[in-house]
CSV table of C-alpha atoms in Angstrom, one decimal:
chain,number,residue,atom,x,y,z
A,1,MET,CA,-132.1,-41.8,-103.3
A,2,GLN,CA,-135.9,-41.2,-103.8
A,3,GLN,CA,-137.2,-43.9,-105.7
A,4,HIS,CA,-139.4,-41.2,-108.8
A,5,GLU,CA,-135.7,-39.9,-109.1
A,6,ILE,CA,-134.7,-43.8,-110.2
A,7,ASP,CA,-137.3,-44.6,-111.9
A,8,LEU,CA,-136.0,-41.1,-114.3
A,9,TRP,CA,-133.4,-42.7,-114.2
A,10,HIS,CA,-134.0,-45.9,-115.5
A,11,MET,CA,-136.9,-44.4,-118.0
A,12,ARG,CA,-134.2,-41.8,-119.3
A,13,ARG,CA,-131.8,-44.8,-120.6
A,14,ALA,CA,-134.5,-46.2,-121.8
A,15,VAL,CA,-135.5,-43.6,-124.0
A,16,GLU,CA,-131.4,-43.7,-124.9
A,17,LEU,CA,-131.6,-47.0,-126.3
A,18,ALA,CA,-134.2,-47.0,-128.2
A,19,ALA,CA,-133.2,-44.1,-130.5
A,20,ARG,CA,-130.6,-46.7,-131.6
A,21,GLY,CA,-133.6,-48.4,-133.6
A,22,GLU,CA,-133.7,-45.4,-136.0
A,23,GLY,CA,-134.0,-45.8,-139.6
A,24,PHE,CA,-134.2,-50.1,-138.9
A,25,VAL,CA,-137.6,-51.2,-137.6
A,26,GLU,CA,-140.0,-48.7,-139.9
A,27,PRO,CA,-143.0,-49.0,-139.8
A,28,ASN,CA,-142.7,-50.1,-136.1
A,29,PRO,CA,-141.9,-48.1,-133.3
A,30,MET,CA,-138.6,-47.0,-131.7
A,31,VAL,CA,-138.9,-48.2,-128.1
A,32,GLY,CA,-136.2,-49.5,-125.2
A,33,CYS,CA,-136.5,-51.3,-122.0
A,34,VAL,CA,-134.7,-51.7,-118.5
A,35,ILE,CA,-135.2,-54.0,-116.1
A,36,ALA,CA,-133.7,-52.8,-112.8
A,37,ARG,CA,-133.6,-53.9,-109.0
A,38,GLY,CA,-133.7,-50.3,-107.0
A,39,ALA,CA,-131.2,-48.4,-108.5
A,40,GLU,CA,-128.8,-51.7,-110.5
A,41,ILE,CA,-129.9,-52.4,-114.5
A,42,ILE,CA,-130.3,-55.7,-114.6
A,43,GLY,CA,-131.4,-56.4,-117.8
A,44,GLU,CA,-131.5,-53.6,-121.4
A,45,GLY,CA,-132.7,-53.7,-124.7
A,46,TRP,CA,-134.1,-51.9,-127.2
A,47,HIS,CA,-136.0,-53.2,-130.7
A,48,ARG,CA,-133.0,-53.2,-133.6
A,49,ARG,CA,-134.5,-54.1,-136.4
A,50,PHE,CA,-138.5,-54.6,-137.9
A,51,GLY,CA,-139.3,-58.6,-137.6
A,52,GLU,CA,-136.7,-58.8,-135.3
A,53,ALA,CA,-137.1,-59.0,-130.9
A,54,HIS,CA,-138.9,-56.8,-129.5
A,55,ALA,CA,-137.3,-54.3,-126.5
A,56,GLU,CA,-138.8,-56.1,-123.4
A,57,VAL,CA,-137.4,-59.7,-124.8
A,58,GLU,CA,-133.6,-58.3,-124.9
A,59,ALA,CA,-134.1,-57.0,-122.2
A,60,LEU,CA,-135.5,-59.6,-120.3
A,61,ARG,CA,-133.1,-62.4,-121.8
A,62,MET,CA,-130.2,-60.4,-120.4
A,63,ALA,CA,-131.8,-60.1,-117.0
A,64,GLY,CA,-132.8,-63.9,-116.9
A,65,ASP,CA,-134.0,-65.4,-113.7
A,66,ARG,CA,-133.4,-61.9,-111.7
A,67,ALA,CA,-136.5,-60.4,-113.5
A,68,ALA,CA,-138.6,-61.8,-111.3
A,69,GLY,CA,-139.7,-59.6,-108.8
A,70,ALA,CA,-138.3,-56.4,-110.8
A,71,THR,CA,-139.3,-53.4,-112.5
A,72,LEU,CA,-139.6,-53.1,-116.1
A,73,TYR,CA,-139.4,-49.6,-118.2
A,74,VAL,CA,-140.4,-49.5,-121.7
A,75,THR,CA,-141.0,-46.0,-123.9
A,76,LEU,CA,-144.6,-48.1,-125.6
A,77,GLU,CA,-146.7,-49.4,-123.8
A,78,PRO,CA,-146.1,-53.8,-124.9
A,79,CYS,CA,-148.2,-55.4,-127.2
A,80,CYS,CA,-150.3,-57.9,-126.5
A,81,HIS,CA,-150.9,-59.2,-130.4
A,82,GLN,CA,-149.5,-61.9,-132.4
A,83,GLY,CA,-147.5,-60.0,-135.2
A,84,LYS,CA,-144.3,-61.2,-136.4
A,85,THR,CA,-143.1,-61.7,-132.5
A,86,PRO,CA,-145.1,-63.5,-130.1
A,87,PRO,CA,-146.9,-60.7,-127.8
A,88,CYS,CA,-144.4,-58.7,-125.2
A,89,THR,CA,-147.0,-58.9,-122.3
A,90,ARG,CA,-146.8,-62.6,-122.5
A,91,ALA,CA,-142.5,-62.4,-121.5
A,92,VAL,CA,-143.3,-60.1,-119.0
A,93,ILE,CA,-146.3,-61.9,-117.0
A,94,GLU,CA,-144.1,-64.9,-117.3
A,95,GLY,CA,-140.8,-63.2,-116.2
A,96,GLY,CA,-142.5,-63.0,-112.9
A,97,LEU,CA,-142.0,-58.8,-112.8
A,98,GLN,CA,-143.3,-57.3,-110.1
A,99,ARG,CA,-144.1,-53.2,-111.6
A,100,VAL,CA,-144.1,-52.1,-115.2
A,101,VAL,CA,-143.3,-48.5,-115.9
A,102,VAL,CA,-145.0,-47.8,-119.1
A,103,ALA,CA,-143.9,-44.0,-120.7
A,104,CYS,CA,-146.7,-44.0,-123.2
A,105,ARG,CA,-149.7,-45.7,-124.2
A,106,ASP,CA,-149.7,-47.3,-128.2
A,107,PRO,CA,-152.3,-46.2,-130.0
A,108,PHE,CA,-151.9,-49.1,-132.5
A,109,PRO,CA,-155.0,-50.7,-133.1
A,110,GLN,CA,-154.2,-53.9,-131.7
A,111,VAL,CA,-152.8,-52.7,-128.4
A,112,GLN,CA,-154.6,-49.1,-127.4
A,113,GLY,CA,-154.3,-49.9,-123.6
A,114,GLY,CA,-154.9,-53.9,-124.0
A,115,GLY,CA,-151.6,-54.1,-123.1
A,116,ILE,CA,-151.7,-52.2,-119.7
A,117,ASP,CA,-155.2,-54.2,-119.1
A,118,GLU,CA,-153.6,-57.4,-119.5
A,119,LEU,CA,-150.5,-56.7,-117.0
A,120,ARG,CA,-152.8,-55.5,-114.6
A,121,ASP,CA,-155.2,-58.0,-114.8
A,122,ALA,CA,-152.1,-60.8,-113.9
A,123,GLY,CA,-151.6,-58.9,-110.2
A,124,ILE,CA,-148.4,-56.5,-112.3
A,125,THR,CA,-149.1,-53.2,-110.7
A,126,VAL,CA,-148.8,-50.7,-114.2
A,127,ASP,CA,-147.3,-46.9,-114.1
A,128,VAL,CA,-148.1,-44.6,-117.1
A,129,GLY,CA,-147.0,-41.3,-118.0
A,130,LEU,CA,-143.3,-41.3,-116.7
A,131,LEU,CA,-141.6,-39.1,-119.6
A,132,GLU,CA,-144.6,-39.1,-121.7
A,133,ALA,CA,-143.3,-36.1,-124.0
A,134,GLU,CA,-139.8,-37.6,-124.6
A,135,ALA,CA,-140.8,-40.6,-125.6
A,136,ARG,CA,-143.6,-39.8,-128.2
A,137,ARG,CA,-141.3,-37.5,-129.0
A,138,LEU,CA,-138.8,-39.9,-130.2
A,139,ASN,CA,-142.0,-41.9,-131.8
A,140,ALA,CA,-143.6,-38.8,-133.7
A,141,PRO,CA,-143.4,-39.9,-137.2
A,142,TYR,CA,-145.1,-43.5,-136.2
A,143,LEU,CA,-148.2,-41.6,-134.1
A,144,LYS,CA,-148.8,-39.5,-137.5
A,145,LEU,CA,-148.6,-41.8,-139.5
A,146,LEU,CA,-151.1,-43.9,-137.4
A,147,LYS,CA,-153.4,-40.7,-136.9
A,148,THR,CA,-153.2,-39.1,-140.4
A,149,GLY,CA,-152.3,-42.0,-142.7
A,150,ARG,CA,-149.6,-39.8,-143.8
A,151,PRO,CA,-145.4,-40.1,-142.9
A,152,TRP,CA,-143.4,-37.8,-141.6
A,153,ILE,CA,-142.5,-35.4,-143.8
A,154,ILE,CA,-138.4,-34.1,-143.7
A,155,VAL,CA,-137.6,-30.9,-145.8
A,156,LYS,CA,-133.8,-30.3,-147.0
A,157,TRP,CA,-132.3,-27.9,-148.9
A,158,ALA,CA,-129.0,-26.3,-149.4
A,159,MET,CA,-129.1,-22.1,-150.1
A,160,SER,CA,-126.9,-19.3,-150.0
A,161,LEU,CA,-126.7,-16.6,-147.4
A,162,ASP,CA,-129.2,-14.7,-149.8
A,163,GLY,CA,-131.9,-17.3,-149.6
A,164,LYS,CA,-131.2,-18.7,-152.6
A,165,ILE,CA,-131.0,-21.8,-154.1
A,166,ALA,CA,-129.6,-21.8,-157.8
A,167,THR,CA,-128.2,-19.2,-159.7
A,168,HIS,CA,-130.5,-17.6,-162.5
A,169,THR,CA,-129.0,-19.8,-165.1
A,170,GLY,CA,-130.1,-23.0,-162.5
A,171,GLN,CA,-126.9,-24.5,-161.8
A,172,SER,CA,-127.2,-25.3,-157.4
A,173,ARG,CA,-124.0,-27.6,-157.5
A,174,TRP,CA,-122.5,-27.1,-154.7
A,175,ILE,CA,-124.0,-24.7,-152.4
A,176,SER,CA,-123.2,-26.7,-150.0
A,177,GLY,CA,-120.0,-27.6,-148.4
A,178,PRO,CA,-118.9,-31.7,-148.3
A,179,GLU,CA,-119.5,-31.6,-144.5
A,180,SER,CA,-123.1,-31.1,-145.4
A,181,ARG,CA,-123.8,-33.3,-147.9
A,182,ARG,CA,-122.6,-36.2,-146.0
A,183,ILE,CA,-125.0,-35.2,-143.3
A,184,VAL,CA,-128.1,-35.4,-146.5
A,185,HIS,CA,-126.4,-38.9,-147.1
A,186,SER,CA,-127.2,-39.5,-143.5
A,187,LEU,CA,-130.7,-38.3,-143.6
A,188,ARG,CA,-131.5,-39.9,-146.9
A,189,GLY,CA,-130.3,-43.4,-145.6
A,190,ARG,CA,-132.6,-43.7,-142.8
A,191,VAL,CA,-136.1,-42.5,-144.5
A,192,ASP,CA,-138.2,-44.6,-146.9
A,193,ALA,CA,-138.8,-42.6,-149.8
A,194,ILE,CA,-137.1,-39.7,-151.1
A,195,LEU,CA,-139.1,-36.4,-153.1
A,196,ILE,CA,-138.6,-34.3,-155.5
A,197,GLY,CA,-140.4,-32.5,-158.3
A,198,ARG,CA,-140.4,-32.9,-162.2
A,199,GLY,CA,-137.5,-29.8,-162.2
A,200,THR,CA,-135.3,-31.1,-159.9
A,201,ALA,CA,-135.1,-33.6,-161.7
A,202,GLU,CA,-134.3,-32.2,-164.8
A,203,ARG,CA,-132.4,-29.3,-163.9
A,204,ASP,CA,-130.2,-31.6,-161.4
A,205,ASP,CA,-129.9,-35.1,-163.0
A,206,PRO,CA,-129.6,-36.1,-159.5
A,207,LEU,CA,-129.2,-39.7,-158.2
A,208,LEU,CA,-130.6,-39.5,-154.9
A,209,THR,CA,-129.0,-43.0,-153.3
A,210,THR,CA,-127.2,-43.2,-150.2
A,211,ARG,CA,-122.9,-43.1,-149.5
A,212,PRO,CA,-122.2,-44.9,-147.8
A,213,PRO,CA,-125.3,-47.1,-147.5
A,214,GLY,CA,-127.4,-46.4,-145.1
A,215,PRO,CA,-129.8,-48.6,-142.6
A,216,ARG,CA,-132.6,-47.9,-145.2
A,217,THR,CA,-133.0,-48.3,-148.8
A,218,ALA,CA,-135.2,-45.0,-149.7
A,219,VAL,CA,-138.1,-44.8,-153.0
A,220,ARG,CA,-136.7,-42.5,-155.0
A,221,VAL,CA,-139.5,-40.6,-156.5
A,222,VAL,CA,-140.6,-37.9,-159.0
A,223,LEU,CA,-143.4,-35.7,-158.8
A,224,ASP,CA,-144.1,-35.4,-162.7
A,225,THR,CA,-147.4,-34.5,-163.6
A,226,ARG,CA,-147.4,-35.0,-167.6
A,227,ALA,CA,-144.8,-38.1,-167.0
A,228,THR,CA,-142.1,-36.5,-169.0
A,229,LEU,CA,-138.8,-37.5,-167.2
A,230,SER,CA,-136.3,-38.1,-169.7
A,231,GLY,CA,-135.6,-42.4,-170.0
A,232,ASP,CA,-131.3,-41.0,-170.1
A,233,SER,CA,-132.1,-39.6,-166.3
A,234,GLN,CA,-129.4,-41.3,-164.0
A,235,LEU,CA,-132.8,-42.1,-162.0
A,236,VAL,CA,-134.3,-43.7,-164.7
A,237,ARG,CA,-131.2,-45.6,-166.0
A,238,SER,CA,-130.9,-46.9,-162.6
A,239,ALA,CA,-134.2,-47.6,-161.3
A,240,GLY,CA,-133.2,-51.3,-162.1
A,241,GLU,CA,-131.1,-51.0,-158.7
A,242,THR,CA,-132.4,-48.7,-156.4
A,243,PRO,CA,-136.2,-48.4,-156.4
A,244,VAL,CA,-138.3,-45.1,-158.5
A,245,LEU,CA,-141.6,-44.4,-158.6
A,246,VAL,CA,-142.8,-41.8,-161.0
A,247,ALA,CA,-146.1,-39.8,-159.9
A,248,VAL,CA,-148.0,-38.4,-162.6
A,249,GLY,CA,-151.2,-37.0,-163.3
A,250,ILE,CA,-154.1,-38.4,-164.7
A,251,GLU,CA,-153.5,-35.7,-167.6
A,252,SER,CA,-150.3,-38.0,-168.4
A,253,SER,CA,-150.4,-39.6,-171.6
A,254,SER,CA,-150.4,-43.7,-171.8
A,255,ALA,CA,-147.4,-44.0,-173.9
A,256,ASP,CA,-145.0,-41.8,-171.6
A,257,ARG,CA,-146.1,-43.8,-168.5
A,258,LEU,CA,-145.7,-47.5,-170.3
A,259,ARG,CA,-141.9,-45.8,-171.4
A,260,LEU,CA,-141.6,-45.1,-167.9
A,261,GLY,CA,-143.1,-48.4,-166.6
A,262,ASN,CA,-140.6,-50.3,-169.3
A,263,ALA,CA,-138.1,-48.5,-168.0
A,264,GLY,CA,-138.1,-50.0,-165.0
A,265,CYS,CA,-140.2,-46.9,-162.7
A,266,GLU,CA,-143.4,-47.9,-161.1
A,267,VAL,CA,-146.0,-45.2,-162.0
A,268,PHE,CA,-148.7,-43.8,-160.2
A,269,VAL,CA,-151.1,-41.6,-160.8
A,270,CYS,CA,-151.8,-39.4,-158.4
A,271,ASP,CA,-156.0,-38.4,-158.1
A,272,GLY,CA,-156.9,-34.5,-158.4
A,273,GLU,CA,-156.6,-31.4,-160.8
A,274,THR,CA,-153.8,-29.2,-158.9
A,275,HIS,CA,-151.2,-29.8,-157.5
A,276,ALA,CA,-151.9,-29.8,-153.9
A,277,ALA,CA,-154.6,-32.3,-154.5
A,278,ARG,CA,-151.9,-34.3,-156.6
A,279,LEU,CA,-148.9,-34.4,-153.8
A,280,ASP,CA,-152.0,-35.2,-150.6
A,281,SER,CA,-152.9,-38.2,-152.9
A,282,LEU,CA,-149.5,-39.1,-153.4
A,283,LEU,CA,-148.8,-38.5,-149.4
A,284,LEU,CA,-152.5,-41.0,-148.9
A,285,GLU,CA,-150.6,-43.7,-150.9
A,286,PHE,CA,-147.1,-43.6,-148.6
A,287,GLY,CA,-149.5,-43.7,-145.7
A,288,ARG,CA,-150.9,-47.2,-147.2
A,289,ARG,CA,-147.7,-48.6,-147.9
A,290,ARG,CA,-146.2,-47.9,-144.2
A,291,LEU,CA,-143.7,-45.6,-145.2
A,292,THR,CA,-142.9,-43.4,-141.8
A,293,ASN,CA,-140.5,-40.7,-142.9
A,294,VAL,CA,-139.9,-39.0,-146.3
A,295,LEU,CA,-137.4,-36.3,-147.5
A,296,VAL,CA,-138.3,-33.6,-149.6
A,297,GLU,CA,-135.2,-32.6,-151.7
A,298,GLY,CA,-136.8,-29.8,-153.5
A,299,GLY,CA,-137.8,-27.7,-155.9
A,300,GLY,CA,-139.7,-24.7,-154.6
A,301,ARG,CA,-142.7,-26.0,-156.1
A,302,VAL,CA,-143.2,-29.2,-154.0
A,303,PHE,CA,-141.4,-27.0,-150.9
A,304,GLY,CA,-144.8,-24.4,-151.3
A,305,ASN,CA,-147.0,-27.0,-151.9
A,306,LEU,CA,-146.4,-28.2,-148.8
A,307,LEU,CA,-146.1,-25.3,-146.7
A,308,ASP,CA,-149.5,-23.8,-148.2
A,309,ALA,CA,-150.5,-27.4,-146.4
A,310,ARG,CA,-148.9,-27.3,-143.4
A,311,ALA,CA,-147.8,-30.4,-143.9
A,312,ILE,CA,-144.3,-30.2,-143.4
A,313,ASP,CA,-142.7,-31.9,-139.7
A,314,GLU,CA,-139.0,-30.9,-139.7
A,315,VAL,CA,-136.8,-29.0,-141.6
A,316,HIS,CA,-132.7,-29.5,-142.5
A,317,VAL,CA,-131.4,-26.6,-143.9
A,318,PHE,CA,-127.4,-25.4,-144.7
A,319,VAL,CA,-126.9,-22.0,-145.5
A,320,ALA,CA,-123.7,-21.4,-147.4
A,321,PRO,CA,-121.5,-18.5,-147.4
A,322,LYS,CA,-122.1,-17.4,-150.3
A,323,LEU,CA,-124.4,-14.6,-152.3
A,324,ILE,CA,-125.8,-15.2,-155.5
A,325,GLY,CA,-128.1,-12.6,-156.1
A,326,GLY,CA,-130.4,-12.6,-159.0
A,327,GLU,CA,-134.2,-11.8,-159.0
A,328,GLU,CA,-134.6,-14.2,-160.8
A,329,SER,CA,-132.4,-16.9,-158.9
A,330,PRO,CA,-134.7,-19.4,-157.4
A,331,THR,CA,-135.5,-19.2,-153.7
A,332,ALA,CA,-136.1,-22.6,-151.6
A,333,VAL,CA,-140.1,-22.1,-151.0
A,334,GLY,CA,-142.5,-21.1,-153.6
A,335,GLY,CA,-146.4,-22.0,-153.3
A,336,THR,CA,-149.1,-19.0,-151.9
A,337,GLY,CA,-147.4,-18.3,-148.7
A,338,ILE,CA,-149.5,-16.3,-145.9
A,339,ALA,CA,-150.7,-13.2,-146.1
A,340,GLU,CA,-149.4,-11.7,-142.1
A,341,ILE,CA,-146.4,-13.2,-140.3
A,342,SER,CA,-148.4,-14.1,-137.5
A,343,ALA,CA,-149.5,-17.0,-139.6
A,344,ALA,CA,-145.8,-18.5,-140.3
A,345,MET,CA,-144.8,-21.7,-139.8
A,346,GLN,CA,-142.5,-21.8,-136.5
A,347,LEU,CA,-139.6,-23.9,-135.4
A,348,ASP,CA,-140.0,-25.6,-132.2
A,349,SER,CA,-136.5,-25.2,-129.7
A,350,PRO,CA,-134.1,-25.0,-133.2
A,351,GLU,CA,-130.6,-26.6,-133.3
A,352,VAL,CA,-128.5,-24.3,-134.9
A,353,ARG,CA,-124.7,-24.8,-135.6
A,354,GLN,CA,-121.7,-24.5,-137.9
A,355,VAL,CA,-120.6,-27.5,-140.3
A,356,GLY,CA,-117.5,-26.7,-142.3
A,357,ASP,CA,-118.3,-23.4,-143.6
A,358,ASP,CA,-122.1,-24.1,-143.7
A,359,VAL,CA,-124.9,-23.0,-140.8
A,360,TYR,CA,-126.9,-26.3,-140.6
A,361,VAL,CA,-130.7,-25.7,-138.9
A,362,ARG,CA,-132.3,-28.2,-137.8
A,363,ALA,CA,-135.8,-28.2,-135.7
A,364,ARG,CA,-139.2,-29.6,-136.3
A,365,VAL,CA,-141.9,-27.4,-136.4
A,366,SER,CA,-144.1,-26.7,-134.0
A,367,HIS,CA,-148.1,-27.8,-135.0
A,368,VAL,CA,-149.5,-26.1,-132.5
């Protein structure tokens, strides 16, 4: 086996390991690491949970004394700063590694090539860029948060075959089947926030919790310009158990804000005079709080504002083999929409499969 083939083999394994951290490590990136002598793996690890040992440290522990003179493969540039854990560069240097292969550089301000430079200054050969596209795709939410100050936006809806998300009376339970709903709960369990509009909160009275619980407990967020969310809603009544944030406009009354606050909700006042501006204000606040992934579950106006702003990053759609009909029955995405088909939001390599009786479409949005 040629050296390049060996390198590819080990880096693919490192990417595979890194993915195991999804939902556990945010706002940190997912990172996987392999230490090898030729084709033989002598150590491997991944960042398992925020605040715990990084992937390189785990792999070095497994390799022990055999790490000296070996090659380390890692999906993201090793950190060179003191955070919740010591710098990984120090551990790599002390471990006596001869060569380090890095998939992609870390744009985190306290790293930004500093980790690679420190390893090279210590006499270690460092190669950068192997499977970079795969590593960047894995950590796209982390990279977006660093670049834009906004979280990764995942939209999810269930609809009938004729594109309706509810009947003309507003009834929507249940369009999708139980298998689809289990996938939704899995999604909820790995995100930092779940966002809906006030109309969806009023019509469906959802709880928006995860059953069974996942690695994360998402804050439940309602876009409610006038702060009229009912105190009898499931969200408000359970605010003491699972966080609820109500995003209101500046025109909302102080009495209603106080009412929601006294009920245990956090109230955030969004800047801006339009729905789109207030939504962007909220996304920036999410970024300041280092929320990495946000799941948006409705309704059509919220989806439409996100589409018009080109703010959607990932789509999960469940299409049920049902026909609802009705000109007044709501469709999934409102907003202004596009004028020309050529401007349509394009999905990148969509995954389409059957889940129970439903068709499940999952894809990332192409931002080219």
